[in-house]
Short mmCIF file of C-alpha atoms in Angstrom, two decimals:
data_model
loop_
_atom_site.label_atom_id
_atom_site.label_comp_id
_atom_site.label_asym_id
_atom_site.label_seq_id
_atom_site.Cartn_x
_atom_site.Cartn_y
_atom_site.Cartn_z
CA UNK A 1 -5.74 -58.89 -14.48
CA UNK A 2 -4.29 -55.87 -15.71
CA UNK A 3 -2.57 -53.61 -13.18
CA UNK A 4 -4.93 -50.85 -11.98
CA UNK A 5 -1.94 -48.55 -11.60
CA UNK A 6 -0.16 -47.81 -14.45
CA UNK A 7 2.74 -45.56 -15.58
CA UNK A 8 0.13 -43.37 -17.57
CA UNK A 9 -2.19 -43.26 -14.37
CA UNK A 10 0.87 -42.29 -12.19
CA UNK A 11 1.80 -39.56 -14.64
CA UNK A 12 -1.62 -38.10 -14.36
CA UNK A 13 -1.75 -38.02 -10.74
CA UNK A 14 1.69 -36.59 -10.50
CA UNK A 15 0.61 -33.69 -12.99
CA UNK A 16 -2.43 -33.08 -10.95
CA UNK A 17 -0.37 -32.86 -7.61
CA UNK A 18 1.98 -30.51 -9.21
CA UNK A 19 -0.71 -28.33 -10.54
CA UNK A 20 -2.40 -28.28 -7.21
CA UNK A 21 0.77 -27.51 -5.16
CA UNK A 22 1.53 -24.84 -7.89
CA UNK A 23 -1.81 -23.01 -7.37
CA UNK A 24 -1.64 -23.03 -3.70
CA UNK A 25 2.04 -21.92 -3.45
CA UNK A 26 2.15 -19.34 -6.55
CA UNK A 27 -1.33 -18.32 -6.88
CA UNK A 28 -2.23 -18.48 -2.96
CA UNK A 29 -3.43 -14.92 -2.93
CA UNK A 30 -5.66 -15.32 -5.89
CA UNK A 31 -7.57 -18.36 -4.91
CA UNK A 32 -7.83 -17.37 -1.14
CA UNK A 33 -11.58 -17.84 -0.45
CA UNK A 34 -12.22 -18.63 -4.06
CA UNK A 35 -15.10 -20.74 -3.25
CA UNK A 36 -16.63 -19.04 -0.37
CA UNK A 37 -18.25 -16.44 -2.76
CA UNK A 38 -18.02 -13.46 -0.45
CA UNK A 39 -18.36 -15.08 2.65
CA UNK A 40 -14.48 -15.25 3.49
CA UNK A 41 -13.57 -12.06 5.58
CA UNK A 42 -9.96 -12.16 4.25
CA UNK A 43 -10.79 -12.37 0.56
CA UNK A 44 -9.79 -9.54 -1.52
CA UNK A 45 -7.57 -8.02 1.27
CA UNK A 46 -3.56 -8.44 1.19
CA UNK A 47 -1.55 -7.03 4.09
CA UNK A 48 1.67 -6.37 2.90
CA UNK A 49 4.93 -6.37 5.28
CA UNK A 50 5.37 -2.77 4.97
CA UNK A 51 2.07 -2.10 6.54
CA UNK A 52 0.19 -1.41 3.34
CA UNK A 53 -2.94 -3.07 2.62
CA UNK A 54 -4.03 -3.76 -1.06
CA UNK A 55 -7.43 -4.54 -2.32
CA UNK A 56 -7.54 -6.98 -5.14
CA UNK A 57 -10.20 -9.09 -6.99
CA UNK A 58 -10.61 -12.61 -5.44
CA UNK A 59 -12.63 -14.78 -3.56
CA UNK A 60 -15.98 -13.60 -5.14
CA UNK A 61 -15.02 -10.00 -4.45
CA UNK A 62 -14.43 -7.60 -7.15
CA UNK A 63 -13.11 -4.69 -5.46
CA UNK A 64 -11.56 -1.49 -7.32
CA UNK A 65 -7.79 -2.07 -6.78
CA UNK A 66 -6.76 0.44 -4.13
CA UNK A 67 -4.06 0.63 -1.46
CA UNK A 68 -4.11 2.28 2.10
CA UNK A 69 -1.92 1.75 5.30
CA UNK A 70 -3.29 -0.81 7.85
CA UNK A 71 -2.77 1.79 10.66
CA UNK A 72 -4.59 5.33 9.78
CA UNK A 73 -1.93 8.10 9.29
CA UNK A 74 -2.21 10.74 12.14
CA UNK A 75 -4.64 13.58 11.21
CA UNK A 76 -6.05 11.51 8.36
CA UNK A 77 -9.98 11.47 7.79
CA UNK A 78 -10.41 7.73 6.67
CA UNK A 79 -13.87 6.83 5.02
CA UNK A 80 -14.95 3.68 4.07
CA UNK A 81 -18.06 3.11 1.52
CA UNK A 82 -19.59 -0.23 1.85
CA UNK A 83 -22.61 -1.28 -0.38
CA UNK A 84 -23.41 -3.06 -3.67
CA UNK A 85 -22.97 -2.09 -7.14
CA UNK A 86 -24.51 1.36 -6.79
CA UNK A 87 -21.92 2.83 -4.72
CA UNK A 88 -19.27 0.97 -6.78
CA UNK A 89 -20.14 2.94 -9.78
CA UNK A 90 -19.29 2.62 -13.34
CA UNK A 91 -15.69 2.91 -12.78
CA UNK A 92 -13.29 3.94 -9.85
CA UNK A 93 -13.18 7.46 -10.64
CA UNK A 94 -16.70 7.92 -11.88
CA UNK A 95 -18.13 6.60 -8.50
CA UNK A 96 -19.16 8.83 -5.78
CA UNK A 97 -16.59 7.73 -3.03
CA UNK A 98 -13.67 9.23 -5.39
CA UNK A 99 -15.51 12.53 -5.73
CA UNK A 100 -16.31 12.57 -1.95
CA UNK A 101 -12.68 12.11 -1.10
CA UNK A 102 -11.51 14.73 -3.87
CA UNK A 103 -14.06 17.03 -2.46
CA UNK A 104 -12.65 16.84 1.07
CA UNK A 105 -9.07 17.11 0.00
CA UNK A 106 -9.79 20.43 -2.03
CA UNK A 107 -10.74 21.91 1.39
CA UNK A 108 -7.77 20.81 3.29
CA UNK A 109 -9.02 17.52 4.63
CA UNK A 110 -6.44 14.97 4.46
CA UNK A 111 -8.81 12.42 3.60
CA UNK A 112 -8.95 8.81 2.32
CA UNK A 113 -12.33 7.61 0.66
CA UNK A 114 -12.01 3.99 0.02
CA UNK A 115 -14.79 2.27 -2.19
CA UNK A 116 -15.45 -1.23 -0.73
CA UNK A 117 -18.56 -1.49 -2.75
CA UNK A 118 -19.29 -5.14 -4.55
CA UNK A 119 -21.75 -6.00 -7.24
CA UNK A 120 -24.55 -8.24 -5.88
CA UNK A 121 -23.88 -7.72 -2.44
CA UNK A 122 -26.71 -7.80 -0.04
CA UNK A 123 -26.90 -7.19 3.91
CA UNK A 124 -25.03 -10.38 4.73
CA UNK A 125 -22.16 -10.01 2.69
CA UNK A 126 -21.89 -6.48 3.31
CA UNK A 127 -21.93 -7.18 6.84
CA UNK A 128 -19.03 -9.56 6.43
CA UNK A 129 -16.94 -6.65 4.57
CA UNK A 130 -17.98 -4.22 7.55
CA UNK A 131 -16.73 -6.39 10.05
CA UNK A 132 -13.24 -6.84 8.55
CA UNK A 133 -12.91 -3.13 7.94
CA UNK A 134 -13.28 -2.48 11.57
CA UNK A 135 -9.26 -3.68 11.97
CA UNK A 136 -8.24 -0.69 9.75
CA UNK A 137 -9.50 2.17 11.91
CA UNK A 138 -12.07 4.15 10.12
CA UNK A 139 -12.91 7.53 10.86
CA UNK A 140 -16.56 7.08 9.35
CA UNK A 141 -18.28 4.49 7.57
CA UNK A 142 -20.65 5.01 4.89
CA UNK A 143 -22.97 2.05 4.66
CA UNK A 144 -25.70 1.83 1.96
CA UNK A 145 -28.87 -0.21 2.81
CA UNK A 146 -30.79 -2.10 0.02
CA UNK A 147 -33.09 -4.93 -0.10
CA UNK A 148 -32.67 -6.15 -3.50
CA UNK A 149 -29.69 -8.51 -3.29
CA UNK A 150 -30.97 -10.95 -0.50
CA UNK A 151 -31.70 -13.46 -2.88
CA UNK A 152 -27.80 -13.28 -4.24
CA UNK A 153 -26.69 -13.49 -0.86
CA UNK A 154 -28.43 -16.81 0.02
CA UNK A 155 -27.58 -18.38 -3.29
CA UNK A 156 -23.96 -17.78 -2.69
CA UNK A 157 -24.02 -18.89 0.78
CA UNK A 158 -25.47 -22.37 -0.32
CA UNK A 159 -22.74 -22.50 -2.79
CA UNK A 160 -19.95 -21.90 -0.42
CA UNK A 161 -21.30 -24.48 2.03
CA UNK A 162 -21.91 -26.98 -0.70
CA UNK A 163 -18.45 -29.10 -0.01
CA UNK A 164 -17.66 -28.10 3.65
CA UNK A 165 -16.43 -30.59 5.77
CA UNK A 166 -13.93 -33.57 5.03
CA UNK A 167 -16.57 -36.43 4.13
CA UNK A 168 -15.00 -38.81 1.59
CA UNK A 169 -17.43 -37.52 -0.87
CA UNK A 170 -16.11 -33.98 -0.64
CA UNK A 171 -12.40 -34.97 -1.08
CA UNK A 172 -12.37 -34.51 -4.87
CA UNK A 173 -13.67 -31.01 -4.45
CA UNK A 174 -10.95 -30.08 -2.25
CA UNK A 175 -8.79 -30.33 -5.17
CA UNK A 176 -8.80 -26.75 -6.72
CA UNK A 177 -8.58 -27.74 -10.47
CA UNK A 178 -11.77 -30.19 -9.88
CA UNK A 179 -13.57 -27.64 -7.92
CA UNK A 180 -13.07 -24.84 -10.80
CA UNK A 181 -14.14 -27.52 -13.66
CA UNK A 182 -17.13 -28.27 -11.30
CA UNK A 183 -17.90 -24.50 -10.93
CA UNK A 184 -17.43 -23.81 -14.92
CA UNK A 185 -19.47 -27.03 -15.82
CA UNK A 186 -22.39 -25.72 -13.84
CA UNK A 187 -22.10 -22.15 -15.05
CA UNK A 188 -20.82 -22.34 -18.52
CA UNK A 189 -21.57 -25.82 -19.98
CA UNK A 190 -24.19 -27.63 -17.92
CA UNK A 191 -27.09 -25.05 -17.37
CA UNK A 192 -27.38 -23.89 -21.07
CA UNK A 193 -27.79 -27.36 -22.02
CA UNK A 194 -30.72 -28.38 -19.43
CA UNK A 195 -34.14 -27.83 -21.23
CA UNK A 196 -36.14 -24.71 -20.25
CA UNK A 197 -38.80 -26.91 -18.79
CA UNK A 198 -36.53 -28.70 -16.46
CA UNK A 199 -34.65 -25.59 -15.50
CA UNK A 200 -38.11 -24.02 -14.35
CA UNK A 201 -39.28 -27.32 -12.66
CA UNK A 202 -36.35 -27.27 -10.46
CA UNK A 203 -35.66 -23.57 -10.21
CA UNK A 204 -32.21 -23.73 -11.51
CA UNK A 205 -32.58 -20.94 -13.71
CA UNK A 206 -31.18 -18.12 -11.61
CA UNK A 207 -32.94 -15.17 -13.40
CA UNK A 208 -36.50 -16.72 -13.20
CA UNK A 209 -35.98 -17.60 -9.50
CA UNK A 210 -34.78 -14.25 -8.93
CA UNK A 211 -37.81 -12.68 -10.61
CA UNK A 212 -40.18 -15.00 -8.84
CA UNK A 213 -38.49 -13.94 -5.61
CA UNK A 214 -38.85 -10.03 -6.32
CA UNK A 215 -42.58 -10.78 -6.92
CA UNK A 216 -43.57 -12.73 -4.09
CA UNK A 217 -45.08 -10.71 -1.03
CA UNK A 218 -43.57 -12.97 1.52
CA UNK A 219 -40.12 -12.61 0.01
CA UNK A 220 -40.46 -8.89 -0.25
CA UNK A 221 -41.07 -8.91 3.31
CA UNK A 222 -38.49 -11.08 4.41
CA UNK A 223 -35.86 -8.87 2.42
CA UNK A 224 -37.11 -5.81 4.25
CA UNK A 225 -37.04 -7.63 7.63
CA UNK A 226 -33.52 -8.75 6.98
CA UNK A 227 -32.53 -5.33 5.92
CA UNK A 228 -33.88 -4.12 9.27
CA UNK A 229 -32.00 -6.80 11.24
CA UNK A 230 -28.79 -6.33 9.58
CA UNK A 231 -28.71 -2.58 9.83
CA UNK A 232 -29.75 -2.42 13.40
CA UNK A 233 -26.95 -5.12 14.10
CA UNK A 234 -24.32 -3.08 12.03
CA UNK A 235 -25.22 0.28 13.89
CA UNK A 236 -24.86 -1.41 17.41
CA UNK A 237 -21.56 -2.96 16.24
CA UNK A 238 -20.27 0.63 15.17
CA UNK A 239 -21.67 2.47 18.36
CA UNK A 240 -20.09 0.03 20.58
CA UNK A 241 -16.64 1.13 18.91
CA UNK A 242 -17.61 4.88 18.72
CA UNK A 243 -17.22 4.82 14.95
CA UNK A 244 -19.64 7.29 13.10
CA UNK A 245 -21.77 5.87 10.28
CA UNK A 246 -23.91 7.22 7.74
CA UNK A 247 -26.82 5.23 6.37
CA UNK A 248 -27.54 5.89 2.91
CA UNK A 249 -30.90 4.32 1.97
CA UNK A 250 -31.03 3.35 -1.76
CA UNK A 251 -33.83 3.88 -4.19
CA UNK A 252 -34.82 3.08 -7.66
CA UNK A 253 -36.22 4.75 -10.59
CA UNK A 254 -39.53 3.31 -11.77
CA UNK A 255 -42.29 4.15 -13.97
CA UNK A 256 -46.12 3.69 -13.51
CA UNK A 257 -48.54 4.07 -16.39
CA UNK A 258 -50.56 6.78 -14.91
CA UNK A 259 -48.06 8.95 -13.19
CA UNK A 260 -45.00 8.46 -15.17
CA UNK A 261 -41.34 8.12 -13.55
CA UNK A 262 -40.96 8.16 -9.95
CA UNK A 263 -38.27 7.04 -7.28
CA UNK A 264 -39.41 4.24 -5.02
CA UNK A 265 -37.26 3.64 -1.83
CA UNK A 266 -38.94 0.03 -1.03
CA UNK A 267 -39.91 1.23 2.60
CA UNK A 268 -36.12 1.71 3.22
CA UNK A 269 -36.30 5.46 4.30
CA UNK A 270 -38.31 4.96 7.64
CA UNK A 271 -35.88 2.14 8.38
CA UNK A 272 -32.81 4.64 8.19
CA UNK A 273 -34.67 7.36 10.00
CA UNK A 274 -35.51 5.06 13.01
CA UNK A 275 -31.46 4.10 13.26
CA UNK A 276 -30.56 7.72 13.54
CA UNK A 277 -28.97 8.55 17.08
CA UNK A 278 -25.59 9.46 18.55
CA UNK A 279 -22.92 9.03 15.81
CA UNK A 280 -25.52 7.49 13.34
CA UNK A 281 -26.70 9.67 10.37
CA UNK A 282 -29.12 8.98 7.64
CA UNK A 283 -29.29 10.21 3.94
CA UNK A 284 -31.98 9.27 1.66
CA UNK A 285 -31.15 8.88 -1.98
CA UNK A 286 -34.91 9.42 -2.79
CA UNK A 287 -34.82 12.76 -1.08
CA UNK A 288 -31.51 13.72 -2.67
CA UNK A 289 -32.64 13.18 -6.16
CA UNK A 290 -36.18 13.94 -5.86
CA UNK A 291 -35.27 17.80 -5.84
CA UNK A 292 -33.53 17.35 -9.19
CA UNK A 293 -34.32 16.37 -12.61
CA UNK A 294 -33.49 12.60 -11.65
CA UNK A 295 -34.18 10.75 -15.27
CA UNK A 296 -31.05 12.12 -16.45
CA UNK A 297 -28.94 10.84 -13.45
CA UNK A 298 -30.15 7.14 -13.48
CA UNK A 299 -28.84 4.92 -15.80
CA UNK A 300 -31.90 2.57 -16.09
CA UNK A 301 -34.96 1.44 -14.33
CA UNK A 302 -32.64 0.52 -11.30
CA UNK A 303 -30.75 2.43 -8.61
CA UNK A 304 -27.57 2.78 -10.77
CA UNK A 305 -26.39 6.32 -11.25
CA UNK A 306 -24.44 7.92 -14.15
CA UNK A 307 -21.32 9.94 -13.28
CA UNK A 308 -23.38 13.13 -12.55
CA UNK A 309 -25.49 11.32 -10.07
CA UNK A 310 -22.63 10.04 -8.20
CA UNK A 311 -21.39 13.83 -7.91
CA UNK A 312 -24.75 14.76 -6.71
CA UNK A 313 -24.66 12.12 -3.97
CA UNK A 314 -20.78 12.91 -3.09
CA UNK A 315 -22.01 16.49 -2.58
CA UNK A 316 -25.11 15.56 -0.37
CA UNK A 317 -22.77 13.57 1.66
CA UNK A 318 -20.20 16.17 1.90
CA UNK A 319 -23.03 18.48 3.16
CA UNK A 320 -24.00 15.86 5.94
CA UNK A 321 -20.41 15.98 7.02
CA UNK A 322 -20.24 19.58 6.97
CA UNK A 323 -23.32 19.69 9.51
CA UNK A 324 -21.91 17.07 11.57
CA UNK A 325 -18.19 18.04 11.46
CA UNK A 326 -17.92 18.86 15.32
CA UNK A 327 -19.04 15.30 16.09
CA UNK A 328 -16.88 13.63 13.67
CA UNK A 329 -13.90 15.44 14.92
CA UNK A 330 -13.17 17.92 12.08
CA UNK A 331 -12.21 21.47 12.63
CA UNK A 332 -15.20 23.73 11.95
CA UNK A 333 -13.57 25.75 9.25
CA UNK A 334 -12.27 22.93 7.14
CA UNK A 335 -15.28 21.49 5.26
CA UNK A 336 -17.55 23.30 2.53
CA UNK A 337 -20.12 21.68 0.30
CA UNK A 338 -19.50 22.15 -3.40
CA UNK A 339 -20.77 25.35 -4.84
CA UNK A 340 -20.60 27.29 -1.54
CA UNK A 341 -17.07 29.23 -0.69
CA UNK A 342 -15.44 27.79 2.17
CA UNK A 343 -14.62 29.94 5.25
CA UNK A 344 -10.93 30.89 5.59
CA UNK A 345 -9.19 27.51 6.53
CA UNK A 346 -7.56 27.27 10.08
CA UNK A 347 -3.95 25.95 8.95
CA UNK A 348 -2.75 23.14 11.14
CA UNK A 349 0.20 20.58 10.06
CA UNK A 350 0.71 20.32 6.42
CA UNK A 351 -1.58 17.32 6.04
CA UNK A 352 -0.59 14.84 3.05
CA UNK A 353 -3.41 13.35 1.39
CA UNK A 354 -3.27 9.51 1.00
CA UNK A 355 -5.03 8.89 -2.60
CA UNK A 356 -6.03 5.26 -3.11
CA UNK A 357 -4.43 3.86 -6.34
CA UNK A 358 -7.09 3.20 -9.24
#
């Protein structure tokens, strides 16, 4: 009987072991939360010894690379923007969080405006990010409310739970290289080879399943209900910590054969309005853009904006900050909306803006 353990077998095992150790030791930051698909709170946040927090792309989070201090510097107005691909924008410097911070700094506010928006993130995963950033002493949180990414949240949750636990059948998938090969096989090799009829039968085709979910009245009601529940939880969490929050209810560009182009809020605006209270403010994207020629501001039939649309939204948030500056702890004379000359500034200590690195 031939030996089961041969020199060649041992060599393969040793190579796999070395590869695993190398990945865990030298690329620990990159693979942290890699298979949690956005449900690992720490993924994408690197806390350095000097007190700097670096945002990077890892663990299902494609953050715009940025840095900021873990503890908010004295006199700094720190804004965190949390949401999906709409506030994330076409690029770091053409998204409204950049314009918002720039506008505030031009009016003598030592402002940090940090873009934590992530494509495909729905209420559940945005809540995970929101809970994490409470550690970093925000002065204001701008939270986007959208109902269209519930399906992605649920799909990624199922993927993140697929090989949890230490049952022997999961052992192989605890090895990074095998788990990555399994993931690649599903995404790049296996699904394209499966016949269309089988994919439809088992709802394995993500696009088809998502379209079906978007049109199902029960699923639409469930999306709105989830948005309501998570928004109420988020507001309660921030109120308890006395952190101001601006809720931005999103809208989409849509077209009707009879009435032409219009903006639809999917029923989110009433939700945002009901949550307004002490320290909680609301901005409706539908209201902001309905007063303009909005077709040129949207990229397509969705909620995504061109650079000019992001500038409009930044101005609207600046205006809200101006209206509520006393409650936000800002000197009355320091904020002015774009296009309106500011009052003479009250000069205090020379603030040094901290600009997140692109």
